Coordinates of C-alpha atoms and ligand atoms in Angstrom, one line a residue:
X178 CA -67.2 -37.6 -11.6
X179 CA -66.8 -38.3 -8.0
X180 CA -69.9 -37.6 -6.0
X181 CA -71.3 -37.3 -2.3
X182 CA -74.6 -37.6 -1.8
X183 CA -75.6 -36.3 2.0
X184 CA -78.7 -38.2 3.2
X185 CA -79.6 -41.1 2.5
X186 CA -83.3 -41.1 2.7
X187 CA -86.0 -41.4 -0.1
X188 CA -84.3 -39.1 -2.3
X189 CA -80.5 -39.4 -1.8
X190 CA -80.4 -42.9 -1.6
X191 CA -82.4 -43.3 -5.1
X192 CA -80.3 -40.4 -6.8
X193 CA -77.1 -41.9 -5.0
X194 CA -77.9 -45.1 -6.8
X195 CA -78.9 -43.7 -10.2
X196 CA -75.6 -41.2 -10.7
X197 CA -73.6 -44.6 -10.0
X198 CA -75.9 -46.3 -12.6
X199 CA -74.6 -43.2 -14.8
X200 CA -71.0 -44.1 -14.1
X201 CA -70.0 -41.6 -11.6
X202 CA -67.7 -43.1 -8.2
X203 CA -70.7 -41.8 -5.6
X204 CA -70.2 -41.4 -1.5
X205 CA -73.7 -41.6 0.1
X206 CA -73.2 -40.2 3.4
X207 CA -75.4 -40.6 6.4
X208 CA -75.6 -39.9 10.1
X209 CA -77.9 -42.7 11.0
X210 CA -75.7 -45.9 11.8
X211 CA -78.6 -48.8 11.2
X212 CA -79.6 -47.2 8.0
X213 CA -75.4 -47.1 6.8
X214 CA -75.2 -50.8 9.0
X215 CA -78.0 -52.2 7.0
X216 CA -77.5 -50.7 3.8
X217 CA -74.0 -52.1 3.8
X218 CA -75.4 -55.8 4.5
X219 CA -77.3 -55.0 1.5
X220 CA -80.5 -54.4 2.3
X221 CA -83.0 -51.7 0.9
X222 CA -84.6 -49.6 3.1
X223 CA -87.3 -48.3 1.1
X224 CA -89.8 -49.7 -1.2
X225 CA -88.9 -48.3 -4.9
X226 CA -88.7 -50.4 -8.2
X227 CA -85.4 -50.8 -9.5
X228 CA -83.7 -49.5 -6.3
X229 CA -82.4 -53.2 -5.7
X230 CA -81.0 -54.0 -8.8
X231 CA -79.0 -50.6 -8.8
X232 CA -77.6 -51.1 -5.2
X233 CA -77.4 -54.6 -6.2
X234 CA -75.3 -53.8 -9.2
X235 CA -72.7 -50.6 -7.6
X236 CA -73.0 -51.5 -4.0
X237 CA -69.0 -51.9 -2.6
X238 CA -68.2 -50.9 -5.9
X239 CA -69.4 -47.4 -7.3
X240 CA -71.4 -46.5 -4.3
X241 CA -70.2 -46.9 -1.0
X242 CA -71.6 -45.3 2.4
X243 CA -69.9 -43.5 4.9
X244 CA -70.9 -41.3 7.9
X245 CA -67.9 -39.7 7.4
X246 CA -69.0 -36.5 5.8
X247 CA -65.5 -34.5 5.6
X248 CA -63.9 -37.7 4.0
X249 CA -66.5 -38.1 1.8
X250 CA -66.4 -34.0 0.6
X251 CA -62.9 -34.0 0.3
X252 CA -63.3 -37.1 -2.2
X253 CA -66.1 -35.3 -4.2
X254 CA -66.0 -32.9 -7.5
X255 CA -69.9 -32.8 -6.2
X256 CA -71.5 -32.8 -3.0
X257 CA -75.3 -33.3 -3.0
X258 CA -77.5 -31.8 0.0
X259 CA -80.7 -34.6 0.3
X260 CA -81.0 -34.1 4.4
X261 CA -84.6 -33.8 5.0
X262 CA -86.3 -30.5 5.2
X263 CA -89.4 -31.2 7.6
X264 CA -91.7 -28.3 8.5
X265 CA -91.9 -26.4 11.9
X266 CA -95.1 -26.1 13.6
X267 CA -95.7 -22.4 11.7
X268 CA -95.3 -24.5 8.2
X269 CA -91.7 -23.0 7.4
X270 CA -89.0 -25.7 6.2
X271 CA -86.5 -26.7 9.3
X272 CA -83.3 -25.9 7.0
X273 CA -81.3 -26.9 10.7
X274 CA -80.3 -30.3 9.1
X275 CA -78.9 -28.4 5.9
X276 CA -77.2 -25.7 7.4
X277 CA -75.4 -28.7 9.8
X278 CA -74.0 -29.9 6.6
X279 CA -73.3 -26.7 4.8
X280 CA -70.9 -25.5 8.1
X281 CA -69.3 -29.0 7.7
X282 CA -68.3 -28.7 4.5
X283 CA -65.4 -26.1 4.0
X284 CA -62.8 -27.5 6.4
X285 CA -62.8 -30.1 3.9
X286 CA -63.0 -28.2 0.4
X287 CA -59.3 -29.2 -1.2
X288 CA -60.2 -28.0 -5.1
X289 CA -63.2 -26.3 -6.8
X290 CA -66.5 -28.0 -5.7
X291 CA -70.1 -28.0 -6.5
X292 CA -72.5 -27.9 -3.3
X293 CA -75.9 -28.9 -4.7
X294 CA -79.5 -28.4 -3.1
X295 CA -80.8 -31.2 -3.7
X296 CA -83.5 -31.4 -1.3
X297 CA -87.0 -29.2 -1.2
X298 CA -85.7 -25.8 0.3
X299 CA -87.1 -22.2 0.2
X300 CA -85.8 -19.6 -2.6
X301 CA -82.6 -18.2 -0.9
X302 CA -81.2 -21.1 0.8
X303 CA -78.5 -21.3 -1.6
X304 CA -77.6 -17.8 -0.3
X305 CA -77.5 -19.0 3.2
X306 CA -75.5 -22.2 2.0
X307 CA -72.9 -19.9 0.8
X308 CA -72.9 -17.6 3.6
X309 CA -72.5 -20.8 5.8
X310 CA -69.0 -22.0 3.7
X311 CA -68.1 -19.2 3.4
X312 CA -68.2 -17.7 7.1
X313 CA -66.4 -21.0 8.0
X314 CA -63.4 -20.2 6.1
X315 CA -63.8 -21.6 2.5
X316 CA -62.4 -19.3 -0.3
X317 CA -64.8 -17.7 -2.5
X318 CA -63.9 -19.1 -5.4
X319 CA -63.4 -22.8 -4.1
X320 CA -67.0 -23.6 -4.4
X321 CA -70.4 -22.5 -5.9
X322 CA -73.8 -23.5 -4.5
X323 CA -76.4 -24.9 -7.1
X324 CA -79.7 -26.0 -6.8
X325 CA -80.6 -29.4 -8.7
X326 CA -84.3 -29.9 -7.7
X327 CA -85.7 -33.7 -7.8
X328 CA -89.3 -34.1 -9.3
X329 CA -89.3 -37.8 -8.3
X330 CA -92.5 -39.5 -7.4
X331 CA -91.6 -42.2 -4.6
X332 CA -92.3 -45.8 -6.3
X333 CA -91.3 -44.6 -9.6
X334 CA -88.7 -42.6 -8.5
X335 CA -85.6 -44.6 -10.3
X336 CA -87.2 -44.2 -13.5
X337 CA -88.4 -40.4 -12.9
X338 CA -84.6 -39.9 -12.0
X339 CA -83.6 -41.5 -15.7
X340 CA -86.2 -40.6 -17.8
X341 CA -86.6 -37.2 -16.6
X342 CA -89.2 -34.8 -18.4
X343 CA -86.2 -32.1 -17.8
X344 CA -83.5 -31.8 -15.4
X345 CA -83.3 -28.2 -13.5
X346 CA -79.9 -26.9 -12.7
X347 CA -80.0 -23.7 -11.3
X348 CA -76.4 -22.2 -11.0
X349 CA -75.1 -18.5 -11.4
X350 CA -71.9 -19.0 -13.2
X351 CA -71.0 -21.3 -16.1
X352 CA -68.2 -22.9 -14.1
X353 CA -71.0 -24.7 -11.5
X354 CA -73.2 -25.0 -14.0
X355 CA -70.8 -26.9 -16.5
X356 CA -70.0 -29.2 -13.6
X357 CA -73.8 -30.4 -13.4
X358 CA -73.8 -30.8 -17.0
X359 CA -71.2 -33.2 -16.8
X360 CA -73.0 -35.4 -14.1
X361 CA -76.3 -35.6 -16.0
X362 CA -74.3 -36.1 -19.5
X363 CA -75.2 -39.6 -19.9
X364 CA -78.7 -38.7 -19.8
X365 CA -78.8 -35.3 -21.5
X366 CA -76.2 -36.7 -25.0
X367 CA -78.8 -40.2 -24.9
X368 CA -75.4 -42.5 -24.3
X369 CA -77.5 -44.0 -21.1
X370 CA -80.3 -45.3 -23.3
X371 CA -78.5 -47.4 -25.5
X372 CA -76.9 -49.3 -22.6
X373 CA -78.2 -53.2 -22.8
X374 CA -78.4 -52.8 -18.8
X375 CA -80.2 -50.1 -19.1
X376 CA -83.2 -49.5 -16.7
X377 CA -86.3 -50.3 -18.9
X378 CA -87.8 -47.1 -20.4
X379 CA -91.0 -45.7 -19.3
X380 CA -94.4 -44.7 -21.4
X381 CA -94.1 -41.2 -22.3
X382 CA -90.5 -41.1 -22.0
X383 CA -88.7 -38.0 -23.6
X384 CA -85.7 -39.1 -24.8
X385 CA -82.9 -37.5 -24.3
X386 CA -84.7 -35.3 -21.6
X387 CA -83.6 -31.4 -21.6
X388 CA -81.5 -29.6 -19.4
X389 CA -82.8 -26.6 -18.6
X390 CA -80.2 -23.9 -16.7
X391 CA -81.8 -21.2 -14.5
X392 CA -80.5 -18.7 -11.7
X393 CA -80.4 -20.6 -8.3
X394 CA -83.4 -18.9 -7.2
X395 CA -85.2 -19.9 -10.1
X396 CA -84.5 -23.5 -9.7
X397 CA -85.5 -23.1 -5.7
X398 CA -89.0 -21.6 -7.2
X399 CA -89.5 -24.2 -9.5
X400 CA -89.3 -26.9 -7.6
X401 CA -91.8 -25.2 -4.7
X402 CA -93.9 -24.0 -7.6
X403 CA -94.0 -27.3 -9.4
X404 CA -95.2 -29.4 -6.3
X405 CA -98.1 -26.3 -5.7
X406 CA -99.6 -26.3 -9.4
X407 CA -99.6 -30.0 -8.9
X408 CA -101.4 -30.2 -5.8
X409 CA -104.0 -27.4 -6.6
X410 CA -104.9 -30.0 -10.0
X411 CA -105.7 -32.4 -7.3
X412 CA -107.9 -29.9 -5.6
X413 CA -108.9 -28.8 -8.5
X414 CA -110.6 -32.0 -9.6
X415 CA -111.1 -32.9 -6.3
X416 CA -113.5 -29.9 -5.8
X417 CA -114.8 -30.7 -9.7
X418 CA -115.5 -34.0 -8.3
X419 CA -117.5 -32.7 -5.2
X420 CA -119.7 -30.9 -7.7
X421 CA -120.3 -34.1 -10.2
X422 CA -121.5 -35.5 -6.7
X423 CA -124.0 -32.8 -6.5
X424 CA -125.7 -32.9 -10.0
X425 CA -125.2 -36.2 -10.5
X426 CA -122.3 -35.8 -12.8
X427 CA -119.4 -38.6 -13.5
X428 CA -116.1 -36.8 -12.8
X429 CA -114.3 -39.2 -14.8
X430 CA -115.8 -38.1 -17.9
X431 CA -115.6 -34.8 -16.7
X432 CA -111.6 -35.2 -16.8
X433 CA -111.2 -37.2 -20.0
X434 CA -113.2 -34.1 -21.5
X435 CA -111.1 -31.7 -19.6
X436 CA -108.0 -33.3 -20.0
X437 CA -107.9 -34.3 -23.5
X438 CA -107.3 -30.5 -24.3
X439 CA -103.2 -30.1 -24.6
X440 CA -103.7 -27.2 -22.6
X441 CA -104.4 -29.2 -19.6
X442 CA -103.3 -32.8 -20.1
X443 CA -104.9 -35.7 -18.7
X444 CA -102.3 -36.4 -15.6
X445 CA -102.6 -35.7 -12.1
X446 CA -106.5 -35.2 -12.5
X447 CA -107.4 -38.6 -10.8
X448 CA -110.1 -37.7 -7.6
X449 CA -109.6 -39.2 -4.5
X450 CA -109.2 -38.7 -1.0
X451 CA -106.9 -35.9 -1.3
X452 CA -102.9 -35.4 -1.5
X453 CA -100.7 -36.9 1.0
X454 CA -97.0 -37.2 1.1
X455 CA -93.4 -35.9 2.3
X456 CA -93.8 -33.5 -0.7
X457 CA -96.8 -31.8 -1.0
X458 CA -98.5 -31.0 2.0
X459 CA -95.1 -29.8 3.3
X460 CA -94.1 -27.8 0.1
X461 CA -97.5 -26.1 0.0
X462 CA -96.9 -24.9 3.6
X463 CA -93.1 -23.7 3.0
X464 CA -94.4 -22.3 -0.6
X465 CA -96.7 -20.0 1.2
X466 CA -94.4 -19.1 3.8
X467 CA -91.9 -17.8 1.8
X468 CA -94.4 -16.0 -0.5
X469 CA -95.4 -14.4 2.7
X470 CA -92.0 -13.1 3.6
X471 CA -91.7 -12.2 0.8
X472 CA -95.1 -10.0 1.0
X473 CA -97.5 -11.9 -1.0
X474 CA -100.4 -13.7 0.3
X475 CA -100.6 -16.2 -1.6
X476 CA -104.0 -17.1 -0.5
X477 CA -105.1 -19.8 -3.3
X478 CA -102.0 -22.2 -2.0
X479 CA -104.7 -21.6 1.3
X480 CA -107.8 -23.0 -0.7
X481 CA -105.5 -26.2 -2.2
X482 CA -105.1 -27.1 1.3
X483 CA -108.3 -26.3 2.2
X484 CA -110.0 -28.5 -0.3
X485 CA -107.3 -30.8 0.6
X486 CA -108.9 -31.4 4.3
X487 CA -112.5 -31.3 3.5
X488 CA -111.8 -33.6 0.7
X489 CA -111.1 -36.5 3.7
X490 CA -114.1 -35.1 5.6
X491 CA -116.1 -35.9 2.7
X492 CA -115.0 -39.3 2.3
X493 CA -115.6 -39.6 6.0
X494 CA -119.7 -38.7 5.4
X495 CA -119.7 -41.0 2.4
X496 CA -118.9 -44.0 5.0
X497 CA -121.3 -42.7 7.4
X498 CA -123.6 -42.5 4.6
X499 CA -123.2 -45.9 3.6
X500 CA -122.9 -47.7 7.2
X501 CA -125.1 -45.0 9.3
X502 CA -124.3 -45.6 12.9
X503 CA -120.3 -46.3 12.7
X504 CA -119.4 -47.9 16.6
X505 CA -118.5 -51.1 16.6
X506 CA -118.6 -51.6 12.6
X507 CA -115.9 -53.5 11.3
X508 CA -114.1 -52.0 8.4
X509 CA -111.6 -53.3 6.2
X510 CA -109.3 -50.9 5.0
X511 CA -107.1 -51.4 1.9
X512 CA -104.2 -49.1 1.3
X513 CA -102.5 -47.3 4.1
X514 CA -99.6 -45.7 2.3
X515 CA -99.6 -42.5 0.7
X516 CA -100.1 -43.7 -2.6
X517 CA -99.5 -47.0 -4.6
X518 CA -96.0 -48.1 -5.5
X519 CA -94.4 -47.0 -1.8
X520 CA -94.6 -48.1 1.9
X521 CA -94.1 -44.3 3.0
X522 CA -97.1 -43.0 5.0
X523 CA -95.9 -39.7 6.0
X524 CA -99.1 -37.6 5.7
X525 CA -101.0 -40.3 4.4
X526 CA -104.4 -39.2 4.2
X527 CA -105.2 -43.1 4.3
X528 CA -103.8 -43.6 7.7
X529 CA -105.5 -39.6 8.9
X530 CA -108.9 -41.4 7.8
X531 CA -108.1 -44.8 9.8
X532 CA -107.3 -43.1 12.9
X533 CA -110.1 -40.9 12.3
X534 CA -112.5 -44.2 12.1
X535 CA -110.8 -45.3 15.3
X536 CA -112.1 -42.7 17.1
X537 CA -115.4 -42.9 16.3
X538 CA -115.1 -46.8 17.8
X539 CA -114.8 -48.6 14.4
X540 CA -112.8 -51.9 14.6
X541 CA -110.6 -52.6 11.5
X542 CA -108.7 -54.8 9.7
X543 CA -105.9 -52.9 6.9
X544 CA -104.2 -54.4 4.4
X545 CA -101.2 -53.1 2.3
X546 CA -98.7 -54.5 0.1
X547 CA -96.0 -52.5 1.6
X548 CA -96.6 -50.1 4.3
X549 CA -98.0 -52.7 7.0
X550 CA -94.9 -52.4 8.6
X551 CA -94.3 -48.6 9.1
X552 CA -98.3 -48.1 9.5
X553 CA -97.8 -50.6 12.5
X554 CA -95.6 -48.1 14.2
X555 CA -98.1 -45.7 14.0
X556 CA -101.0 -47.8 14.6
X557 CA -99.8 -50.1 16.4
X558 CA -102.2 -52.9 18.0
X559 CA -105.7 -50.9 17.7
X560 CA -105.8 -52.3 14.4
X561 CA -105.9 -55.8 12.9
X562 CA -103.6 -56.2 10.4
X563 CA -104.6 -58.6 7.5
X564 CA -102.5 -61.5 5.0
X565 CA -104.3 -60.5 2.2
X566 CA -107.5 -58.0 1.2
X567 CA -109.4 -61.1 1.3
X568 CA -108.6 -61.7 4.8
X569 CA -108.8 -57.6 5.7
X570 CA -112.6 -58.0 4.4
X571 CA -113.4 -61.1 6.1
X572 CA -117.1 -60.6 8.1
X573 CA -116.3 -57.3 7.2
X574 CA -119.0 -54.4 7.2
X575 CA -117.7 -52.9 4.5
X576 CA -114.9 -52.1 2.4
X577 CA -112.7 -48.9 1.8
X578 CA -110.0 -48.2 -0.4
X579 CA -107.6 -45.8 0.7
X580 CA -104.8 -45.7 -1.7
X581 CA -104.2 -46.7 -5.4
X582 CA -102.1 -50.0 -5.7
X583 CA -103.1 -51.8 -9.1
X584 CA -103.3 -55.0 -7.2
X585 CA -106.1 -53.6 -5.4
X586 CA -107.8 -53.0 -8.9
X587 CA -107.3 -56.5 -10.0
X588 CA -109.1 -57.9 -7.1
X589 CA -111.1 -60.9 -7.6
X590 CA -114.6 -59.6 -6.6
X591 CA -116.6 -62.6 -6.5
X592 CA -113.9 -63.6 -3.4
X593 CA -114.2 -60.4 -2.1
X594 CA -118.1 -60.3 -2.2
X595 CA -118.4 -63.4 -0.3
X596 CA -115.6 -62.6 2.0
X597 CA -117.7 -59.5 3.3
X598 CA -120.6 -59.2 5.7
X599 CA -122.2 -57.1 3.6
X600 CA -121.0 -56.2 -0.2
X601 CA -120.2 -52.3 0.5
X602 CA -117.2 -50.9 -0.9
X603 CA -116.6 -47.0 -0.2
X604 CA -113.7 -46.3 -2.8
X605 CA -111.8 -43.2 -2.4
X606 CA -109.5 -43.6 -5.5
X607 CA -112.1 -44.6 -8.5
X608 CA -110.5 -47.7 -9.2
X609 CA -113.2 -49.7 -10.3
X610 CA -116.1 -48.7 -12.8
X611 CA -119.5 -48.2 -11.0
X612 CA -122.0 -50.2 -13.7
X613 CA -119.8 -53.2 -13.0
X614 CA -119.5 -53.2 -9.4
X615 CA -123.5 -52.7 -9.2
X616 CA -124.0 -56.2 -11.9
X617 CA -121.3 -57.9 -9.3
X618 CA -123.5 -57.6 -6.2
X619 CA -122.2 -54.5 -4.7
X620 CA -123.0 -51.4 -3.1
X621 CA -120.3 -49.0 -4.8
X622 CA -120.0 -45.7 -3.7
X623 CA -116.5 -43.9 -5.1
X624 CA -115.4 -40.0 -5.9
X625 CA -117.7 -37.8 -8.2
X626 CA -119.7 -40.4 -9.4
X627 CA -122.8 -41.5 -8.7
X628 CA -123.6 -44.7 -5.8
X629 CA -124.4 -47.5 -7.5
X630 CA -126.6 -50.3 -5.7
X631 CA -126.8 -54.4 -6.9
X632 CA -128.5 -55.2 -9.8
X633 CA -131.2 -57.6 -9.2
X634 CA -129.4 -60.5 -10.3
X635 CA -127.3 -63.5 -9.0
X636 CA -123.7 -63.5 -8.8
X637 CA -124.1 -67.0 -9.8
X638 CA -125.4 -66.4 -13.2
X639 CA -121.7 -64.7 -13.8
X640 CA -119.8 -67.0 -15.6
X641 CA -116.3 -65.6 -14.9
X642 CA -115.6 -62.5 -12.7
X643 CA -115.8 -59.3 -14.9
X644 CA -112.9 -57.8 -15.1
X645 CA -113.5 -54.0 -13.5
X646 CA -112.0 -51.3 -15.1
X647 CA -110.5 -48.4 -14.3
Ligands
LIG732 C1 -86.1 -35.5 0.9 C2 -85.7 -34.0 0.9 O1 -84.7 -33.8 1.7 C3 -86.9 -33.2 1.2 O2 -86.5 -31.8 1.1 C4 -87.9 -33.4 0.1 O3 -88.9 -32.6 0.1 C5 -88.3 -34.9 0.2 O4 -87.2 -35.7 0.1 P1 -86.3 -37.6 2.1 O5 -85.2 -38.2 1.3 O6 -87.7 -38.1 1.9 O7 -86.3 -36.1 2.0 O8 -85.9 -37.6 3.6 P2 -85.5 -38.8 4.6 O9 -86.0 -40.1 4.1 O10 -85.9 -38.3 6.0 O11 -84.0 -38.8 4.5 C6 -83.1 -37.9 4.9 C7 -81.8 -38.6 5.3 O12 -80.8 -37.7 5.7 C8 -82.0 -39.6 6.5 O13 -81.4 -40.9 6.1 C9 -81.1 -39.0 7.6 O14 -80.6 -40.0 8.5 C10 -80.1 -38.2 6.9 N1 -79.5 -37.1 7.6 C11 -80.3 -36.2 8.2 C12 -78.2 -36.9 7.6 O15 -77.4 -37.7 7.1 N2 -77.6 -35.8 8.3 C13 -78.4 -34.9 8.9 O16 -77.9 -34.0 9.5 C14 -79.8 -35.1 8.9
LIG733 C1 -94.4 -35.5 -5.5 C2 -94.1 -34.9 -6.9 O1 -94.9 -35.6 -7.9 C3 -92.7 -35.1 -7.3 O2 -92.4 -34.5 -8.5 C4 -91.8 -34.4 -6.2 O3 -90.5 -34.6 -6.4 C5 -92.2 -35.0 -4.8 O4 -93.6 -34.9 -4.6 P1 -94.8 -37.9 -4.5 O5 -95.1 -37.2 -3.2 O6 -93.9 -39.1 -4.5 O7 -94.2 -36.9 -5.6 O8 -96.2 -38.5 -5.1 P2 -97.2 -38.1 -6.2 O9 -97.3 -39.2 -7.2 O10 -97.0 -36.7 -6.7 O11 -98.5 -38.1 -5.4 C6 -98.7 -37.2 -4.3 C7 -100.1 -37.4 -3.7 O12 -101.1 -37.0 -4.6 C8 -100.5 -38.8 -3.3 O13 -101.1 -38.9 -2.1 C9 -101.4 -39.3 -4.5 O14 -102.3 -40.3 -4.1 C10 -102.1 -38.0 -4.8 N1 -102.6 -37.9 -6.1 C11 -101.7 -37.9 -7.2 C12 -103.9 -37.7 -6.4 O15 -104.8 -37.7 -5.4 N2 -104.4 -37.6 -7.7 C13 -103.5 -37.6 -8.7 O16 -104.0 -37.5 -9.9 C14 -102.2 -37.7 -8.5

């Protein structure tokens, strides 16, 4: 099939990549000239395993980028809507950059084409999409709007795009929707996974993944209602945990109970310092919105985000509780993206608590394998940024961890003890096990479990640094 994908951010660029991976001859279009200038020269924007071996392997070849969006529609059996879809101050989606591109389209529609939504938009944009082609002079029948929702988690996105748990096409005729069917074929017959060059297959992999068809408007929902009944199981254990913190409860047990009934399931139940994200905090917002236009109040979308905030006020109290006084403390800070695996920190909470701890006159020192860069822009010089953790705790007060890299929990801790001023760590994503920081020398406090303080006992006596689990 010959595809255009519009936008190549976080999303278009990975799906871009991955439908040439599948065999299709894929425009990505964009209207920002460095990105297109670099990503010509080869280079990756964005931090995402696999995402350089596939440009790597179909740049110039079967992916090629272009700001020229009519070229690129008129080349295209598919054209693929991944503009972004920020939100306005009042929480709705700004659809602005989508509707730009829909009234682009049909002065170059030459044959039947797909439009897909690709990006996170409310339930009726694919009406408005129409309306847009339409009012610009496209036939009716030249074209059908679809929406194709992503469910990809940035860092694992090339392998969420793959090894789907099931691809959504919404489309309200079997025309569009056979046209979609075709694109994801490779995936949905299993021919893609006995490739030699396949991308390696994750755990819990369901292979080949379903393809389930829906109305438009139900894809639209899913994808809004997916993101919410994700980020209310983070508030949901993030509330569970604020309770284990009260009775002296250890949340992790709480969710390996909890979510070892099928009902449940064991993912997305890991505490922490709450959700961040272009998704989520965004989605919940839009998700609401439209429920309210729609006349429902969808008030317990209110108390995810709710528990959302007080969840990095909490984490706040824990540091005060651990350091007292907080002027002029030094901190090191490990983590600054939104999660482990990316350097994005849109609506990081790590970076909201930093700037936060600025404020109240801290002085710190941030490490991260991958966001330095983009936190720097934000930050800028009233933080020190570190080599290394090592060098991020060096004479340092105390030590936080804001977001969930596994190198950060395969630390060596007898470095990091003696690196420190004083052996605090203030863990906001659980990834050590409490009993063995307190043998190591350390004053552990973490998320729904209970602070731990140094055993009596010298480090030196270790023989080899204990491996701390998760
Ligand atoms: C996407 C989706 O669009 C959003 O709805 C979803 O919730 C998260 O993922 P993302 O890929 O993260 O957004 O956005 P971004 O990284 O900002 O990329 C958007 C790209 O579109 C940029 O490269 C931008 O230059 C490009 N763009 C934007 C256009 O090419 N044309 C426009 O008119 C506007
Ligand atoms: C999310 C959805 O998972 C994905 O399906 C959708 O397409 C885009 O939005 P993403 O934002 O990349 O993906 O990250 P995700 O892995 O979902 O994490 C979101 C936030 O929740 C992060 O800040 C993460 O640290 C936090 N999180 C996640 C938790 O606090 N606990 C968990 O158990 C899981």
């Amino acid at each position: 099939m010959h595809i255009a994908v519009v936008g190549s951010g976080y999303v278009g660029l990975v799906a871009g990549a991955c439908f040439a991976d599948l065999g299709h001859e894929v425009i990505l279009v964009d209207n920002d000239e460095q990105k297109l200038a670099a990503l010509k020269k080869g280079e990756v924007p964005i931090h995402e395993k696999f995402l350089p071996e596939l440009l790597q392997r179909h740049r110039g070849q079967r992916l090629t980028f272009s700001d020229d969006l009519h070229a690129a529609v008129l080349a295209s059996d598919a054209v693929f809507i991944a503009v972004g879809t920020p939100p306005t101050e009042q929480g709705h989606a700004d659809l602005s950059y989508v509707e730009s591109v829909a009234s682009s389209i049909p002065s170059a529609i030459n044959g039947y084409k797909v439009i897909v939504e690709k990006s996170t938009v409310p339930v009726y944009t694919s009406e408005w999409v129409r309306k847009i082609i339409l009012r610009n002079a496209a036939a009716p029948d030249s074209f059908d709007v679809a929406s194709n929702p992503e469910f990809l988690r940035e860092g694992t996105a090339v392998t969420d795009f793959l090894f789907p748990d099931r691809i959504v096409v919404g489309a309200d005729n079997e025309r569009c929707a056979a046209v979609l069917r075709a694109i994801y074929a490779p995936l949905t017959d299993g021919s893609y996974y006995k490739r030699e060059d396949a991308i390696p297959q994750p755990d819990r992999a369901q292979i080949p993944p379903p393809l389930i068809v829906t109305s438009t408007k139900s894809a639209e929902l899913i994808k809004h209602a997916s993101n919410a009944f994700l980020a209310m199981k983070i508030s949901f254990i993030n509330a569970v945990a604020s309770v284990c913190e009260s009775v002296g409860a250890n949340v992790q047990q709480v969710c390996q109970g909890i979510g070892s009934d099928s009902r449940i399931g064991p993912r997305f139940l890991n505490p922490g310092i709450g959700y961040g994200g272009s998704c989520f905090p965004k989605d919940l917002k839009a998700f609401r919105e439209v429920a309210r236009e729609c006349g429902y109040e969808f008030r317990l979308l209110d108390e995810v985000m709710h528990i959302n905030e007080e969840q990095r006020n909490r984490f706040l109290r824990k540091v005060r509780s651990a350091l007292w006084t907080l002027r002029g403390k030094r901190l090191a800070v490990l983590g600054l993206a939104f999660k482990g695996g990316t350097d994005d920190i849109r609506e990081s909470p790590a970076i909201m608590l930093v700037q936060t701890l600025l404020q109240e006159g801290c002085r710190i020192s941030a490490y991260d394998p991958a966001a330095q860069e983009r936190a720097c822009e934000v930050l800028n010089s009233r933080v020190e940024f570190a080599e290394s953790p090592y060098d991020a705790a060096q004479g340092a007060d105390a030590l936080l961890i804001l977001t969930e890299w596994d190198e950060f929990a395969a630390l060596d801790l007898h470095r990091l003890h003696s690196q420190l001023k004083y052996p605090i760590i203030i863990d906001g994503r659980n990834l050590y096990d409490p009993e063995s920081m307190a043998a190591l020398g350390f004053t552990y406090h973490s998320i729904g479990r209970p602070v731990v303080t140094p055993e009596v006992r010298s480090l030196a006596a270790e023989a080899s640094p204990r491996a701390a689990k998760k």
